[in-house]
Backbone as CSV, one residue per row, in Angstrom:
resi,resn,N_x,N_y,N_z,CA_x,CA_y,CA_z,C_x,C_y,C_z
1,UNK,-180.646,73.296,145.945,-180.718,72.527,147.307,-179.456,72.461,147.608
2,UNK,-178.280,72.743,147.751,-177.184,73.117,148.440,-177.603,74.274,149.592
3,UNK,-177.678,75.231,148.854,-178.090,76.685,149.349,-179.476,76.483,150.731
4,UNK,-180.621,75.633,150.088,-181.437,75.289,151.290,-181.198,74.659,152.018
5,UNK,-180.269,73.881,152.402,-179.985,73.401,153.488,-178.616,73.607,154.671
6,UNK,-178.053,74.285,153.450,-177.398,75.541,154.679,-178.288,76.601,155.360
7,UNK,-178.931,76.880,154.547,-180.552,77.863,154.621,-180.829,77.245,156.428
8,UNK,-181.084,76.050,155.865,-182.019,74.930,156.824,-180.734,75.123,158.368
9,UNK,-179.949,75.015,158.330,-178.833,74.618,158.945,-178.421,75.782,160.462
10,UNK,-178.751,75.201,161.406,-178.504,76.045,163.047,-177.445,75.244,162.969
11,UNK,-176.461,76.749,162.747,-175.393,76.144,163.383,-175.097,75.585,165.356
12,UNK,-175.969,76.734,165.698,-175.661,76.231,167.665,-176.429,75.276,168.179
13,UNK,-177.654,75.238,167.209,-178.486,74.198,167.682,-177.855,72.697,166.980
14,UNK,-177.235,72.257,166.041,-175.852,71.340,165.758,-174.969,71.184,166.761
15,UNK,-174.492,72.209,166.679,-173.114,72.159,167.623,-173.348,71.595,169.041
16,UNK,-175.073,71.653,169.348,-175.685,71.393,170.932,-176.328,69.773,170.308
17,UNK,-176.303,69.581,169.432,-176.379,68.325,168.930,-175.459,67.309,168.652
18,UNK,-174.377,67.542,168.673,-173.274,66.768,168.775,-173.413,65.819,169.844
19,UNK,-173.897,66.427,170.929,-174.187,65.361,172.250,-175.008,64.203,172.270
20,UNK,-175.780,64.808,171.604,-176.841,62.876,170.896,-176.111,62.622,169.846
21,UNK,-175.122,63.367,169.281,-174.180,61.865,167.860,-173.729,60.878,168.561
22,UNK,-172.273,61.794,169.451,-171.580,60.960,170.768,-171.850,59.739,170.869
23,UNK,-174.103,59.995,171.787,-174.064,59.452,172.290,-174.395,58.189,171.327
24,UNK,-175.085,58.150,170.094,-175.235,57.266,169.150,-173.914,56.750,169.086
25,UNK,-172.810,57.397,168.899,-171.664,56.413,168.347,-171.013,55.625,169.467
26,UNK,-171.091,55.851,170.086,-170.944,55.002,172.026,-171.608,53.662,171.956
27,UNK,-173.069,53.730,171.582,-173.552,52.926,172.079,-173.635,51.757,170.264
28,UNK,-172.669,52.721,169.052,-172.605,52.181,167.956,-171.727,51.244,168.528
29,UNK,-170.482,51.918,169.138,-169.509,51.472,169.068,-169.324,49.967,170.421
30,UNK,-169.930,50.296,171.537,-169.501,49.689,172.506,-170.978,48.579,172.725
31,UNK,-172.127,49.075,172.497,-173.627,48.117,172.460,-173.907,48.943,174.108
32,UNK,-173.770,49.523,174.637,-174.691,50.324,175.222,-174.104,51.856,175.906
33,UNK,-174.645,52.551,176.509,-173.912,53.711,176.423,-173.531,54.016,178.093
34,UNK,-172.148,54.072,177.597,-170.561,54.103,179.022,-170.671,55.202,178.900
35,UNK,-170.826,55.624,180.340,-170.607,57.450,180.600,-169.419,57.514,180.813
36,UNK,-168.145,57.085,180.408,-166.861,57.403,180.998,-166.846,58.038,178.827
37,UNK,-166.875,56.787,177.883,-166.924,56.935,176.720,-167.382,57.855,176.473
38,UNK,-168.870,58.185,177.166,-169.278,59.537,175.773,-168.845,60.624,176.571
39,UNK,-168.802,60.419,178.139,-167.795,61.700,178.072,-166.634,62.292,177.403
40,UNK,-165.353,61.550,177.686,-164.002,61.277,176.552,-164.451,62.676,175.444
41,UNK,-165.496,61.494,174.334,-165.612,61.887,173.491,-166.194,63.388,173.592
42,UNK,-166.881,63.511,173.886,-168.127,64.929,173.661,-166.639,65.818,174.275
43,UNK,-165.841,65.974,175.531,-165.149,66.930,175.652,-163.839,66.912,174.694
44,UNK,-163.468,65.960,174.009,-162.323,65.933,173.163,-163.201,66.727,171.666
45,UNK,-164.423,66.438,171.757,-165.262,67.073,170.406,-164.756,68.643,170.329
46,UNK,-165.971,69.178,172.325,-166.013,69.925,172.269,-164.240,70.953,172.758
47,UNK,-163.450,70.059,173.357,-162.040,71.206,173.339,-161.127,71.495,171.455
48,UNK,-161.710,70.294,171.435,-161.287,70.901,169.796,-161.049,71.484,169.226
49,UNK,-162.875,72.396,169.331,-163.345,73.050,168.271,-163.570,74.673,169.001
50,UNK,-163.845,74.272,170.825,-163.503,75.641,171.204,-162.472,76.907,170.890
51,UNK,-163.116,77.885,170.329,-162.111,79.361,170.237,-161.646,79.280,169.101
52,UNK,-161.943,78.353,168.061,-161.964,77.583,166.459,-162.251,78.036,166.152
53,UNK,-162.495,78.952,165.004,-163.736,79.345,163.650,-164.053,78.490,162.204
54,UNK,-165.548,77.323,162.323,-165.846,77.083,162.707,-166.467,76.740,160.709
55,UNK,-166.247,75.532,159.747,-166.970,75.934,158.762,-167.518,74.593,158.742
56,UNK,-169.026,74.651,158.210,-170.093,73.922,158.177,-169.966,72.546,156.545
57,UNK,-169.272,71.425,156.524,-168.997,70.916,155.292,-169.813,69.932,154.984
58,UNK,-170.874,70.125,154.161,-172.152,69.982,153.725,-171.856,68.509,152.740
59,UNK,-172.727,66.306,153.276,-171.933,66.028,152.636,-172.614,65.628,151.765
60,UNK,-172.001,65.386,150.389,-173.318,64.944,149.209,-172.610,64.025,149.015
61,UNK,-173.449,63.237,147.905,-173.358,62.082,147.061,-173.719,62.776,145.508
62,UNK,-173.143,61.349,144.318,-173.081,62.115,142.948,-173.929,60.648,142.510
63,UNK,-174.746,60.887,142.153,-175.747,60.442,141.243,-174.752,59.986,139.548
64,UNK,-174.499,58.407,139.212,-173.654,58.998,138.103,-174.839,58.816,137.356
65,UNK,-176.301,58.690,137.356,-176.665,58.575,136.679,-177.621,59.572,135.563
66,UNK,-176.901,60.928,136.660,-177.330,62.024,136.055,-175.419,62.982,136.058
67,UNK,-174.824,62.350,135.842,-173.834,63.520,135.962,-173.325,63.835,134.268
68,UNK,-174.292,64.519,133.841,-174.502,65.450,132.384,-175.961,66.390,132.863
69,UNK,-176.368,66.217,134.358,-176.970,67.133,134.369,-176.515,68.547,135.618
70,UNK,-177.483,69.426,135.756,-177.210,69.935,136.841,-177.296,69.375,138.374
71,UNK,-178.126,68.796,138.356,-178.552,67.704,139.220,-177.804,66.603,139.871
72,UNK,-176.459,66.487,139.794,-176.060,65.237,139.936,-175.281,64.771,141.197
73,UNK,-175.527,65.814,142.072,-175.079,66.217,143.443,-176.474,65.187,143.839
74,UNK,-176.268,65.176,144.827,-178.081,64.286,145.631,-177.538,64.586,147.321
75,UNK,-178.090,64.869,147.903,-178.123,65.418,149.481,-179.604,64.454,150.331
76,UNK,-178.301,63.805,151.394,-179.562,62.416,152.058,-180.203,63.506,152.735
77,UNK,-181.523,62.971,153.710,-181.645,64.132,154.776,-181.680,63.218,155.925
78,UNK,-179.917,63.567,156.447,-179.883,62.917,157.163,-180.488,64.480,158.679
79,UNK,-179.186,64.298,159.961,-179.318,64.898,160.592,-178.386,65.460,160.478
80,UNK,-177.249,64.349,160.971,-175.768,65.749,160.820,-175.409,64.673,159.414
81,UNK,-175.566,65.743,158.391,-175.585,66.376,157.038,-174.353,66.910,157.140
82,UNK,-173.853,67.972,158.018,-172.796,68.658,157.792,-171.310,68.134,158.802
83,UNK,-170.479,67.941,158.504,-168.964,67.594,159.228,-168.654,68.984,158.842
84,UNK,-167.588,69.012,160.197,-166.912,70.551,160.597,-165.645,70.176,160.281
85,UNK,-164.942,71.272,159.563,-163.643,71.762,159.644,-163.290,73.410,160.757
86,UNK,-162.281,73.049,161.257,-162.250,73.758,162.485,-160.741,74.641,161.966
87,UNK,-160.843,75.885,162.028,-159.259,76.444,161.430,-158.741,77.287,162.095
88,UNK,-157.820,77.897,161.757,-156.653,79.354,162.638,-157.551,80.565,162.398
89,UNK,-156.682,81.271,162.898,-156.447,82.990,162.562,-155.466,83.206,161.275
90,UNK,-154.477,82.286,160.657,-153.951,82.281,159.569,-154.333,80.966,158.404
91,UNK,-155.960,80.541,158.469,-156.634,79.602,157.598,-156.896,78.088,157.878
92,UNK,-155.383,77.596,158.679,-154.822,75.716,159.164,-156.147,75.746,159.556
93,UNK,-156.217,74.143,158.750,-157.070,73.839,159.484,-156.466,72.776,160.563
94,UNK,-158.066,73.294,161.515,-157.043,72.500,162.813,-157.528,71.615,163.899
95,UNK,-159.029,70.775,163.198,-159.902,70.198,164.141,-160.603,69.842,163.162
96,UNK,-161.245,68.460,163.054,-161.940,68.125,161.815,-163.504,67.225,162.841
97,UNK,-164.631,67.404,162.535,-165.505,65.994,162.636,-166.170,65.728,161.673
98,UNK,-166.450,64.326,161.502,-167.040,63.880,159.900,-168.113,62.894,160.571
99,UNK,-168.854,62.903,160.214,-170.372,62.275,159.913,-170.677,61.129,158.400
100,UNK,-170.891,60.245,158.784,-171.298,59.774,157.362,-172.557,58.445,157.793
101,UNK,-173.150,58.972,157.479,-175.075,58.276,156.855,-175.483,58.725,157.995
102,UNK,-175.523,59.505,158.917,-176.165,60.807,159.893,-175.374,59.858,160.982
103,UNK,-174.416,59.175,161.131,-173.352,58.790,162.714,-172.101,59.653,162.445
104,UNK,-171.678,59.870,164.104,-170.162,59.973,163.858,-169.574,59.445,163.432
105,UNK,-168.368,59.709,163.011,-167.201,58.984,162.498,-165.592,58.914,162.534
106,UNK,-165.249,60.479,162.658,-164.134,60.492,162.672,-163.871,61.885,163.376
107,UNK,-162.964,62.193,164.568,-162.614,63.456,164.781,-161.194,63.641,164.912
108,UNK,-161.226,64.652,165.353,-159.552,65.028,165.752,-158.854,66.060,165.126
109,UNK,-157.580,65.877,165.095,-156.799,67.021,164.485,-156.230,66.410,163.692
110,UNK,-156.555,65.153,162.337,-155.623,64.748,161.928,-156.707,64.599,160.965
111,UNK,-156.432,65.068,159.544,-157.655,64.194,158.562,-157.571,62.785,158.421
112,UNK,-158.687,62.500,158.276,-158.870,60.506,158.082,-157.882,60.353,156.740
113,UNK,-156.592,60.089,156.700,-156.088,59.237,155.713,-155.671,58.492,156.031
114,UNK,-155.107,57.580,155.098,-153.598,56.253,154.974,-152.123,57.390,154.733
115,UNK,-152.533,58.206,153.776,-151.575,58.655,153.136,-150.947,59.915,153.714
116,UNK,-149.477,60.136,154.429,-148.890,61.018,155.425,-148.784,62.671,153.914
117,UNK,-148.589,61.602,152.858,-148.804,62.974,151.374,-149.893,63.234,151.122
118,UNK,-150.907,63.392,152.017,-152.737,63.688,151.249,-152.813,63.989,152.354
119,UNK,-152.852,64.072,153.579,-153.026,64.466,155.180,-152.366,66.035,154.629
120,UNK,-151.319,66.023,154.499,-150.445,67.581,154.432,-151.026,68.409,153.174
121,UNK,-151.451,67.248,151.911,-152.091,68.266,150.860,-153.256,68.998,151.112
122,UNK,-154.363,68.052,151.883,-155.774,68.529,152.096,-156.056,69.647,153.090
123,UNK,-154.351,69.596,153.598,-154.038,70.645,154.975,-154.561,71.921,154.563
124,UNK,-153.796,71.939,152.633,-153.259,72.770,152.192,-154.238,72.944,151.341
125,UNK,-154.912,72.462,150.959,-156.788,72.604,149.563,-157.798,73.106,150.699
126,UNK,-157.600,72.933,152.055,-158.563,73.091,152.896,-158.220,74.814,152.589
127,UNK,-156.638,74.843,153.431,-156.528,76.936,153.477,-156.454,77.423,151.986
128,UNK,-156.474,76.940,151.265,-156.903,77.188,149.545,-158.478,77.421,149.680
129,UNK,-158.754,77.133,150.129,-160.485,76.932,149.129,-161.472,77.951,150.332
130,UNK,-160.548,77.965,151.642,-161.415,77.986,152.924,-160.745,80.334,152.561
131,UNK,-159.765,80.134,151.838,-159.061,81.766,151.283,-160.218,82.026,150.362
132,UNK,-160.178,81.937,149.688,-161.455,82.426,148.129,-162.605,82.332,148.697
133,UNK,-162.999,81.879,149.949,-164.008,82.685,150.724,-165.086,82.190,149.854
134,UNK,-165.733,81.012,150.146,-166.378,80.307,149.388,-167.624,79.926,150.029
135,UNK,-169.303,80.070,148.952,-170.534,80.619,150.024,-170.164,79.102,150.835
136,UNK,-170.064,77.948,150.135,-170.164,76.252,151.144,-168.817,75.552,150.433
137,UNK,-168.713,75.135,151.568,-167.793,73.607,151.011,-168.769,72.619,151.220
138,UNK,-168.208,71.324,150.127,-169.266,70.472,150.081,-167.703,69.131,150.253
139,UNK,-168.591,68.151,150.621,-167.800,66.841,150.479,-168.142,65.536,150.831
140,UNK,-167.744,64.432,149.376,-168.264,63.697,148.683,-167.253,62.807,149.071
141,UNK,-167.562,61.888,150.072,-166.516,60.743,149.813,-166.455,59.536,148.796
142,UNK,-167.440,59.892,148.034,-167.285,58.705,146.404,-165.842,59.318,145.331
143,UNK,-165.780,60.807,145.866,-165.033,61.665,144.684,-163.533,61.420,145.369
144,UNK,-163.294,60.687,145.234,-161.392,60.718,146.243,-160.477,61.685,145.572
145,UNK,-159.837,62.184,146.563,-158.819,63.150,146.242,-159.417,64.545,145.699
146,UNK,-160.585,64.863,146.711,-161.121,65.977,145.675,-161.912,67.073,147.626
147,UNK,-162.299,67.864,147.778,-162.854,68.554,148.108,-163.865,69.516,146.763
148,UNK,-165.311,69.987,147.506,-165.826,70.397,146.339,-166.269,71.893,146.932
149,UNK,-166.520,72.840,146.023,-167.067,73.861,146.728,-167.768,74.798,145.838
150,UNK,-168.625,75.945,146.038,-169.779,76.799,145.452,-169.164,78.038,145.890
151,UNK,-168.442,78.732,144.541,-168.137,80.274,145.003,-169.043,80.799,143.515
152,UNK,-169.944,81.798,144.237,-170.565,82.617,142.630,-171.627,82.045,142.322
153,UNK,-172.032,80.879,142.662,-172.987,79.998,142.429,-172.685,78.695,141.735
154,UNK,-171.353,78.838,141.520,-170.553,77.871,140.636,-170.231,76.771,141.614
155,UNK,-170.571,74.904,141.332,-169.730,74.399,141.913,-168.416,74.121,141.525
156,UNK,-167.257,74.015,142.272,-165.507,73.464,142.123,-164.920,72.943,142.663
157,UNK,-164.552,71.798,141.884,-164.095,70.686,142.146,-162.116,71.193,142.270
158,UNK,-162.202,70.887,144.043,-160.444,70.984,143.492,-159.821,69.872,143.779
159,UNK,-159.259,69.527,143.078,-158.260,68.006,143.098,-156.838,68.365,143.984
160,UNK,-156.795,67.430,145.173,-156.144,67.939,146.327,-154.510,67.445,145.671
161,UNK,-154.079,66.936,145.591,-152.854,66.036,145.109,-152.065,67.558,143.999
162,UNK,-153.378,67.256,142.736,-152.993,68.151,141.551,-152.803,69.432,141.913
163,UNK,-153.643,69.702,142.995,-153.749,71.343,142.903,-154.565,72.020,141.918
164,UNK,-155.630,70.938,141.468,-156.224,71.912,140.190,-157.512,72.000,140.254
165,UNK,-158.052,72.698,139.889,-159.546,73.000,140.242,-160.598,73.657,139.176
166,UNK,-161.836,72.551,139.112,-162.067,72.777,137.904,-164.021,72.924,137.978
167,UNK,-164.337,73.076,137.194,-166.037,73.756,137.461,-167.107,71.908,137.576
168,UNK,-167.145,71.779,138.219,-168.275,70.222,137.903,-168.239,69.710,136.909
169,UNK,-169.103,70.313,135.856,-169.457,69.662,135.138,-167.859,69.554,134.170
170,UNK,-166.814,70.785,133.935,-165.851,70.079,133.961,-165.172,68.683,134.260
171,UNK,-165.326,69.338,135.670,-164.085,68.009,135.616,-164.695,66.252,135.591
172,UNK,-166.223,66.664,135.718,-166.872,65.359,135.102,-166.458,64.847,133.694
173,UNK,-166.778,65.246,133.333,-166.817,65.499,131.137,-164.679,65.045,131.503
174,UNK,-164.081,65.037,131.922,-162.479,64.971,132.039,-162.221,63.854,132.431
175,UNK,-163.131,63.342,133.577,-162.357,62.432,134.653,-163.548,61.263,134.675
176,UNK,-164.622,61.352,133.978,-166.091,60.539,134.604,-165.398,59.053,133.361
177,UNK,-164.183,59.109,132.529,-164.009,57.739,132.465,-162.801,57.010,133.311
178,UNK,-162.054,57.762,134.149,-161.192,57.550,134.706,-160.783,56.159,135.382
179,UNK,-160.126,55.794,135.896,-160.528,54.747,136.763,-160.423,54.791,138.623
180,UNK,-160.425,56.308,138.766,-160.753,56.832,140.834,-161.897,57.871,140.364
181,UNK,-162.378,57.546,138.669,-163.280,59.056,139.284,-164.596,58.965,140.785
182,UNK,-164.604,57.646,140.642,-165.739,57.785,140.919,-165.638,56.119,142.372
183,UNK,-165.544,55.920,143.769,-165.273,55.335,144.073,-166.314,54.702,145.445
184,UNK,-167.170,53.452,145.003,-168.536,52.996,146.105,-167.842,52.859,147.317
185,UNK,-168.492,52.750,148.327,-167.922,52.680,150.084,-168.233,51.628,150.000
C-alpha cells in the first residue's frame, strides 16, 4: 500500500498543485481568495523549496484495532497525502510543508513544535533517517515523538528524543500500553 502510493506520486505535478493547496488554505483562513495572501504563501513555499533536495513524506494513520497485524497503517485517499521535507547537501533539513486532512497546514524553515529541544532533535532525526537512504519516509501525527521510514521493505520507527530505532511491530509491542503511544488529534 505504501509502495503503491509512492508509485502513484507524480512529484512535478504535486509541486505544481501546491498553488491549489495555497488557494484552498487562504479561503479556509480568510473566507475568500485574497490575492495578496495567495501570492505571499505561494512565494514563501516556492522560495523555501527552490534549489533544495526534496523528500516526499507520506502521511499515514494507525489503526489501533489492527496493532498486531501487518496492516495497522492506514493511508487515506487524499490529493495532498505527502508532506515535503527539503534538505541541503549535508542532509540538514531546511524547509517543511505539512498537510493535514488534505489541507495545507504549516510550512516554513522550522519544524512545527512547541519544544525547542524537540525541534533540535527532530532535525537530527531527519538527517539520520535521510542518511540511511530509506525507500520511503512516513509521518504519523497520532504517534508522537516518532518518524517512520521504510528500508529493505521493513517499516522502522525512529523515536526522536530517545534516538532509538525499532521495527514497527516491535515498537507496537513495547509501547502500545504506554501513556503517549497514541495521541488522538
